[in-house]
Amino acid sequence: MGDLSRYVILRDRNADLRKRITGEAFGEAPGMAGVLGEAAGPRLGAAISTMLPPGPELDSADLTANEAKDAMRQGDVVGVVRSIPTALIVPKATAADAAATDTWGIGAVRADASPFTGAGVRVAVLDTGIDAAHPAFAGMTLVQQDYTGEGDGDGNGHGTHCAGTIFGRDVNGQRIGVARGVSEAFIGKVLNAEGSGSSEMMFSALKRASEERVQVISMSLGFDFPGLVKLLIEEEDFPADLATWIALEGFRTNLAMFNALMNMIRQQAVFDGGTVVIAASGNESRREIHPNYEVGASVPAVAEGCIAVGALQQGAAGLRIADFSNTNPDIAAPGVGVLSARAGGGLVALSGTSMACPHVAGLAALWWEATRAGALPANAGTVSMRLLSSATVAGIAPGVQVADRGQGLAQAPLSPIG
């Protein structure tokens, strides 16, 4: 997935009008939303969204470095970045995988005790695709978009497993899904069967997900910095030091692009309530070698507006952080010996922050439904706040550091909000 002449261009052609609508442009008087009052917000947002779908516009093109600089001078351009490799957050093989006989995570996050199912909530899964014929997704409306060139489907199995944990139906009497009432999902295939993709694919899928008006986005992937360095050295014959610097620039600029894109998506909350973005924190830590062998949460999990998820595993003294789970997540969830849908049929257990992330994505769907049933504003801000603030440290083993588990073990709502 390495074409170093490929650039992604982000534009915002509705910025001025959006600011006037929300009363933010040039310090002027409150816009329409402010004049009509907060109570009119949902009606106003629905009306405006039929007149002007706001949001980002993405283009991609093969450019020289000078052409990329020229593109940045265009008035509506927010960013121009070289497309860089992305990679699957690869599951880690553990003894718990072979021993798994049930979905212990469902009970750990209290999804089995929640009266909510995620009904009416739209979810997006940006991953390796999905096996749409699997019984776990029977009766669902799945909108699929392939960005890899392979076509729909899941030649890897990772995306199918993650989707099963988020909203999978029971398989042969075994519950696997946190939010079994979700009936509509957007499946963005941004990683191929080998688990490789590009930032262009990821940005395009994020834009499409926002156009699909999803309320939750789940991502278990990351920018592939080592892969980019390798590409520059092996295919472009760059010396190692120069390759590292160029890769660092690509990493930095793509993070800035991701933040800009996410900010534009968040600005759409005035129209549709917004989107909660959940991302896996990464599996690069090696605590089994030494307790201090820890790596910070990866990108995009640490990007502005994302909820980064760490992985917990069962232990004799309670739940503990998985050896591989990167540090500094916002929240944690079950991520070892997680039983879910296997591409081609049946179930399989996998371990990784990739498995923890869909637990929280499913919980976010439950919190959306609970918020809509209560008195508080049903928007991404409220859902994110309640999701994070409801996390618990009960059941977590003594000595687990805040930096490793974040707010604590994610929990499902047990009643309407407010």
Coordinates of C-alpha atoms in Angstrom, one line a residue:
M1 CA 0.0 0.0 0.0
G2 CA 2.9 2.4 -0.7
D3 CA 2.5 5.0 -3.4
L4 CA 4.5 8.0 -2.1
S5 CA 3.2 10.3 -4.8
R6 CA -0.4 9.9 -3.6
Y7 CA -1.7 12.8 -1.7
V8 CA -5.0 13.4 0.2
I9 CA -6.6 16.8 0.1
L10 CA -9.1 17.9 2.7
R11 CA -11.5 20.7 1.9
D12 CA -14.2 22.5 3.9
R13 CA -16.5 24.4 1.6
N14 CA -19.3 24.8 4.1
A15 CA -17.2 26.4 6.9
D16 CA -18.5 30.0 6.6
L17 CA -22.1 29.0 6.4
R18 CA -21.7 26.5 9.3
K19 CA -20.2 29.2 11.5
R20 CA -23.1 31.6 10.7
I21 CA -25.6 28.9 11.5
T22 CA -24.0 28.3 14.9
G23 CA -23.4 32.0 15.5
E24 CA -19.6 31.7 15.6
A25 CA -18.4 33.7 12.6
F26 CA -16.5 36.8 13.3
G27 CA -18.0 37.4 16.7
E28 CA -21.4 38.2 15.2
A29 CA -24.8 37.8 16.9
P30 CA -26.0 34.2 17.6
G31 CA -26.9 32.3 14.5
M32 CA -30.2 30.5 13.8
A33 CA -29.6 27.9 16.4
G34 CA -29.0 30.5 19.1
V35 CA -32.0 32.6 18.1
L36 CA -34.5 29.7 18.1
G37 CA -33.1 28.3 21.3
E38 CA -31.7 25.0 22.4
A39 CA -35.1 23.3 22.4
A40 CA -35.3 23.9 18.6
G41 CA -31.9 22.3 18.0
P42 CA -33.1 18.9 16.8
R43 CA -35.8 20.4 14.5
L44 CA -33.3 23.0 13.2
G45 CA -30.6 20.4 12.6
A46 CA -33.0 18.2 10.7
A47 CA -34.2 21.0 8.5
I48 CA -30.7 22.3 7.8
S49 CA -29.3 18.9 7.0
T50 CA -31.9 18.5 4.2
M51 CA -30.8 21.9 2.7
L52 CA -27.0 21.6 3.2
P53 CA -25.2 18.4 4.2
P54 CA -22.2 19.9 6.0
G55 CA -18.9 18.3 6.4
P56 CA -15.5 17.5 4.8
E57 CA -14.7 17.0 1.2
L58 CA -11.8 14.7 0.3
D59 CA -9.8 14.4 -2.9
S60 CA -6.8 12.4 -3.8
A61 CA -4.3 12.8 -6.5
D62 CA -0.8 12.0 -7.6
L63 CA 1.2 15.1 -7.0
T64 CA 4.8 16.3 -6.8
A65 CA 6.0 18.0 -3.6
N66 CA 5.6 21.4 -5.3
E67 CA 2.1 20.7 -6.5
A68 CA 1.2 19.6 -3.0
K69 CA 2.4 23.0 -1.7
D70 CA 0.4 24.8 -4.4
A71 CA -2.7 22.9 -3.4
M72 CA -2.4 24.2 0.2
R73 CA -2.7 27.7 -1.0
Q74 CA -6.3 27.2 -2.2
G75 CA -8.7 29.0 0.1
D76 CA -11.0 26.1 1.1
V77 CA -8.1 23.6 1.6
V78 CA -7.7 22.5 5.2
G79 CA -4.8 20.1 4.7
V80 CA -2.7 18.3 2.0
V81 CA -0.8 15.1 3.2
R82 CA 1.0 12.2 1.6
S83 CA -1.0 9.0 2.0
I84 CA 1.0 6.7 4.3
P85 CA 0.5 3.0 5.2
T86 CA -1.9 1.9 7.9
A87 CA -1.9 -1.6 9.5
L88 CA -4.2 -3.9 11.4
I89 CA -3.6 -4.0 15.1
V90 CA -2.8 -7.7 15.0
P91 CA -4.3 -10.0 17.7
K92 CA -1.9 -11.7 20.1
A93 CA -2.1 -15.4 20.6
T94 CA -2.7 -16.3 24.2
A95 CA -3.5 -19.5 26.2
A96 CA -6.9 -18.0 26.9
D97 CA -7.9 -18.2 23.3
A98 CA -7.7 -22.0 23.2
A99 CA -9.5 -22.2 26.5
A100 CA -12.4 -19.8 25.7
T101 CA -15.8 -21.4 26.0
D102 CA -18.0 -18.3 26.6
T103 CA -18.0 -14.6 26.1
W104 CA -16.9 -13.5 29.6
G105 CA -16.7 -9.9 28.5
I106 CA -20.4 -9.5 28.1
G107 CA -20.9 -10.0 31.8
A108 CA -17.9 -8.0 32.8
V109 CA -19.2 -4.9 31.1
R110 CA -22.8 -5.6 32.4
A111 CA -24.3 -5.8 28.9
D112 CA -26.2 -8.9 30.1
A113 CA -27.9 -6.7 32.8
S114 CA -28.7 -3.7 30.6
P115 CA -32.3 -3.1 29.4
F116 CA -30.8 -1.5 26.3
T117 CA -29.8 -3.2 23.0
G118 CA -28.6 -0.4 20.8
A119 CA -31.8 -0.3 18.9
G120 CA -32.0 2.7 16.5
V121 CA -28.2 3.3 16.7
R122 CA -26.1 3.2 13.5
V123 CA -22.6 1.9 13.9
A124 CA -19.6 1.9 11.5
V125 CA -16.8 -0.6 11.6
L126 CA -13.6 0.4 9.8
D127 CA -11.6 -2.8 9.5
T128 CA -10.9 -5.7 7.1
G129 CA -14.5 -6.0 6.0
I130 CA -17.2 -8.5 7.1
D131 CA -18.5 -11.9 6.4
A132 CA -22.1 -10.7 5.8
A133 CA -23.4 -14.2 5.4
H134 CA -22.4 -15.2 8.9
P135 CA -25.5 -16.0 11.1
A136 CA -24.3 -13.4 13.6
F137 CA -25.4 -10.7 11.2
A138 CA -28.7 -12.3 10.0
G139 CA -31.4 -9.7 9.3
M140 CA -29.1 -6.7 9.5
T141 CA -28.8 -4.0 6.9
L142 CA -25.0 -3.8 6.2
V143 CA -23.8 -1.0 3.9
Q144 CA -20.4 -2.1 2.6
Q145 CA -17.7 0.0 1.0
D146 CA -14.4 -1.5 -0.2
Y147 CA -11.4 0.8 -0.3
T148 CA -8.8 -1.9 -0.8
G149 CA -9.7 -3.1 -4.3
E150 CA -10.4 -6.7 -3.1
G151 CA -14.1 -6.3 -3.1
D152 CA -16.6 -6.9 -0.3
G153 CA -16.0 -9.6 2.2
D154 CA -13.4 -10.4 4.8
G155 CA -10.3 -12.4 3.7
N156 CA -8.7 -11.7 7.1
G157 CA -11.4 -12.4 9.6
H158 CA -10.5 -9.5 12.0
G159 CA -13.4 -7.2 10.9
T160 CA -15.9 -10.0 11.2
H161 CA -14.7 -10.8 14.8
C162 CA -14.9 -7.1 15.8
A163 CA -18.3 -6.6 14.3
G164 CA -19.6 -9.7 16.1
T165 CA -18.6 -8.3 19.5
I166 CA -20.2 -5.0 18.7
F167 CA -23.6 -6.1 17.4
G168 CA -23.5 -9.9 16.6
R169 CA -26.6 -12.0 17.1
D170 CA -26.4 -15.1 19.2
V171 CA -24.7 -18.1 17.4
N172 CA -25.9 -21.5 18.4
G173 CA -27.3 -20.2 21.6
Q174 CA -24.0 -18.4 22.5
R175 CA -24.2 -14.6 23.0
I176 CA -21.4 -12.7 21.4
G177 CA -22.7 -9.2 20.8
V178 CA -22.8 -6.3 23.3
A179 CA -25.5 -4.4 21.3
R180 CA -27.6 -7.0 19.6
G181 CA -30.3 -4.5 18.8
V182 CA -28.2 -2.5 16.3
S183 CA -29.8 -3.3 12.9
E184 CA -27.9 -1.0 10.6
A185 CA -24.1 -0.7 10.1
F186 CA -21.6 0.8 7.7
I187 CA -18.7 -1.5 7.0
G188 CA -15.7 0.3 5.7
K189 CA -13.1 -2.2 4.3
V190 CA -9.9 -0.1 4.8
L191 CA -7.5 -3.1 5.3
N192 CA -6.9 -5.9 2.9
A193 CA -6.6 -9.6 3.7
E194 CA -3.0 -9.1 4.8
G195 CA -4.1 -6.3 7.2
S196 CA -2.6 -3.5 5.2
G197 CA -4.1 -0.2 4.0
S198 CA -3.4 3.5 3.7
S199 CA -4.4 6.7 5.4
E200 CA -6.3 7.7 2.2
M201 CA -8.5 4.7 2.7
M202 CA -9.1 5.5 6.4
F203 CA -9.9 9.2 5.7
S204 CA -12.3 8.2 2.9
A205 CA -14.1 5.7 5.1
L206 CA -14.4 8.2 8.0
K207 CA -15.9 10.7 5.6
R208 CA -18.4 8.1 4.3
A209 CA -19.3 7.1 7.8
S210 CA -20.1 10.7 8.7
E211 CA -22.3 10.8 5.5
E212 CA -24.1 7.7 6.7
R213 CA -24.9 9.6 9.9
V214 CA -23.6 6.9 12.2
Q215 CA -23.5 7.5 15.9
V216 CA -20.5 5.2 16.7
I217 CA -17.3 4.4 14.7
S218 CA -15.1 1.5 15.8
M219 CA -11.5 1.3 14.5
S220 CA -8.8 -1.3 15.4
L221 CA -6.0 -0.1 13.2
G222 CA -3.1 2.3 13.3
F223 CA -0.7 4.4 11.2
D224 CA 2.2 2.1 10.2
F225 CA 5.3 4.1 11.0
P226 CA 7.7 1.2 10.8
G227 CA 6.1 0.1 7.6
L228 CA 6.6 3.5 6.0
V229 CA 10.3 3.6 7.1
K230 CA 10.8 0.1 5.5
L231 CA 9.0 1.2 2.3
L232 CA 11.3 4.3 2.0
I233 CA 14.4 2.2 2.5
E234 CA 13.6 -0.8 0.4
E235 CA 11.6 0.7 -2.5
E236 CA 12.9 4.2 -2.7
D237 CA 16.5 3.5 -1.7
F238 CA 16.5 6.2 1.0
P239 CA 19.2 6.0 3.7
A240 CA 17.8 4.9 7.0
D241 CA 18.2 8.3 8.7
L242 CA 16.4 10.2 5.9
A243 CA 13.7 7.5 5.7
T244 CA 13.0 7.9 9.4
W245 CA 12.7 11.7 9.2
I246 CA 10.4 11.5 6.1
A247 CA 8.3 8.9 7.8
L248 CA 8.1 11.0 10.9
E249 CA 6.9 14.0 8.9
G250 CA 4.3 11.8 7.2
F251 CA 3.2 10.5 10.6
R252 CA 2.9 14.0 12.0
T253 CA 1.1 15.5 9.0
N254 CA -1.4 12.6 8.8
L255 CA -2.2 13.0 12.5
A256 CA -2.9 16.6 11.9
M257 CA -5.1 15.7 9.0
F258 CA -6.9 13.1 11.1
N259 CA -7.5 15.8 13.9
A260 CA -8.8 18.3 11.3
L261 CA -11.1 15.7 9.8
M262 CA -12.4 14.7 13.2
N263 CA -13.0 18.3 14.1
M264 CA -15.1 18.8 11.0
I265 CA -17.1 15.7 11.8
R266 CA -17.6 16.9 15.4
Q267 CA -18.9 20.2 14.1
Q268 CA -21.8 18.3 12.5
A269 CA -23.2 17.6 15.9
V270 CA -25.4 20.7 15.5
F271 CA -27.1 18.9 12.7
D272 CA -27.2 15.2 13.7
G273 CA -25.9 14.9 17.3
G274 CA -22.4 13.8 16.3
T275 CA -20.4 10.6 16.4
V276 CA -18.5 8.8 19.2
V277 CA -15.2 7.4 17.8
I278 CA -13.7 4.4 19.6
A279 CA -10.2 3.1 18.7
A280 CA -7.9 0.3 20.0
S281 CA -4.9 1.6 21.9
G282 CA -2.5 -0.9 20.3
N283 CA -0.6 -4.1 21.2
E284 CA 3.0 -3.1 21.2
S285 CA 3.7 -3.3 25.0
R286 CA 5.7 -6.3 26.3
R287 CA 5.0 -6.5 30.1
E288 CA 5.7 -10.2 30.0
I289 CA 9.4 -9.4 29.4
H290 CA 9.6 -6.5 31.9
P291 CA 6.9 -4.5 33.7
N292 CA 8.4 -1.3 32.4
Y293 CA 8.3 -2.4 28.8
E294 CA 5.3 -0.3 27.9
V295 CA 4.4 1.7 24.8
G296 CA 2.0 4.6 24.7
A297 CA -1.4 4.4 23.0
S298 CA -1.0 4.5 19.2
V299 CA -2.5 6.8 16.5
P300 CA -5.3 7.3 15.8
A301 CA -6.4 6.2 19.3
V302 CA -4.7 9.1 20.9
A303 CA -6.0 11.6 18.4
E304 CA -8.2 14.4 19.5
G305 CA -11.8 13.2 19.9
C306 CA -11.1 9.5 20.0
I307 CA -11.7 7.2 23.0
A308 CA -8.7 4.9 23.3
V309 CA -9.4 1.4 24.7
G310 CA -7.0 -0.8 26.6
A311 CA -7.3 -4.5 27.1
L312 CA -8.0 -6.3 30.3
Q313 CA -7.6 -10.0 31.1
Q314 CA -8.8 -12.3 33.9
G315 CA -6.5 -13.1 36.8
A316 CA -6.5 -14.7 40.2
A317 CA -6.8 -11.4 42.0
G318 CA -9.2 -9.8 39.5
L319 CA -8.9 -8.2 36.1
R320 CA -5.4 -7.0 35.1
I321 CA -4.0 -5.2 32.2
A322 CA -3.0 -7.4 29.3
D323 CA 0.7 -7.7 28.8
F324 CA 0.5 -6.4 25.3
S325 CA -1.9 -3.5 25.9
N326 CA -0.5 -0.1 25.3
T327 CA -0.5 2.4 28.2
N328 CA -2.5 5.7 28.6
P329 CA -5.9 4.5 27.2
D330 CA -9.1 6.4 28.2
I331 CA -10.9 3.3 29.3
A332 CA -10.5 -0.5 29.3
A333 CA -12.5 -3.5 28.4
P334 CA -12.1 -7.3 28.1
G335 CA -9.5 -8.1 25.5
V336 CA -8.1 -11.6 26.1
G337 CA -9.9 -14.8 25.1
V338 CA -12.7 -13.0 23.4
L339 CA -15.1 -15.3 21.6
S340 CA -16.8 -13.9 18.5
A341 CA -17.7 -14.5 14.9
R342 CA -15.3 -16.3 12.6
A343 CA -15.2 -15.5 8.9
G344 CA -16.6 -18.5 7.2
G345 CA -18.8 -19.5 10.1
G346 CA -18.7 -20.5 13.7
L347 CA -16.8 -18.8 16.5
V348 CA -13.2 -18.1 17.4
A349 CA -11.4 -16.6 20.4
L350 CA -8.9 -13.8 19.8
S351 CA -6.9 -11.5 22.1
G352 CA -5.9 -7.9 21.6
T353 CA -6.9 -4.3 22.2
S354 CA -8.7 -4.9 18.9
M355 CA -11.0 -7.2 20.9
A356 CA -11.4 -4.6 23.7
C357 CA -12.3 -1.8 21.3
P358 CA -15.6 -3.4 20.0
H359 CA -16.8 -4.0 23.5
V360 CA -16.7 -0.3 24.1
A361 CA -18.1 0.5 20.7
G362 CA -21.1 -1.8 21.5
L363 CA -21.4 0.0 24.9
A364 CA -21.4 3.3 23.2
A365 CA -24.5 2.2 21.2
L366 CA -26.2 1.2 24.4
W367 CA -25.4 4.6 25.9
W368 CA -26.8 6.4 22.9
E369 CA -30.1 4.5 23.3
A370 CA -30.1 5.2 27.1
T371 CA -29.5 8.9 26.5
R372 CA -32.3 9.1 23.9
A373 CA -34.6 7.6 26.5
G374 CA -33.7 10.2 29.1
A375 CA -33.8 13.9 29.7
L376 CA -30.2 14.9 28.8
P377 CA -29.3 16.1 25.2
A378 CA -28.8 13.0 23.0
N379 CA -25.4 13.9 21.4
A380 CA -22.0 12.5 21.2
G381 CA -20.7 14.7 24.0
T382 CA -23.3 13.4 26.5
V383 CA -22.7 9.8 25.4
S384 CA -18.9 10.0 25.6
M385 CA -19.2 11.7 29.1
R386 CA -21.5 9.0 30.5
L387 CA -19.5 6.2 28.9
L388 CA -16.3 7.4 30.5
S389 CA -17.7 8.5 33.8
S390 CA -19.6 5.2 34.4
A391 CA -16.4 3.1 34.2
T392 CA -15.6 1.2 37.4
V393 CA -12.5 0.0 39.1
A394 CA -14.5 -2.7 41.0
G395 CA -13.1 -6.1 40.0
I396 CA -9.8 -4.8 38.8
A397 CA -6.9 -6.3 40.6
P398 CA -4.9 -4.3 43.1
G399 CA -1.9 -2.6 41.7
V400 CA -3.2 -1.9 38.2
Q401 CA -2.1 1.6 37.4
V402 CA -4.4 4.4 36.2
A403 CA -2.1 4.9 33.3
D404 CA -2.8 1.3 32.1
R405 CA -6.6 1.1 32.6
G406 CA -7.7 4.7 32.2
Q407 CA -11.1 5.4 33.8
G408 CA -11.5 1.7 34.5
L409 CA -13.6 -1.1 33.2
A410 CA -16.3 0.2 30.8
Q411 CA -19.9 -0.5 31.9
A412 CA -23.3 -0.7 30.2
P413 CA -26.2 1.7 31.2
L414 CA -28.8 0.1 33.5
S415 CA -31.4 2.9 33.2
P416 CA -32.3 5.9 31.1
I417 CA -30.1 9.0 31.5
G418 CA -31.3 12.0 33.5

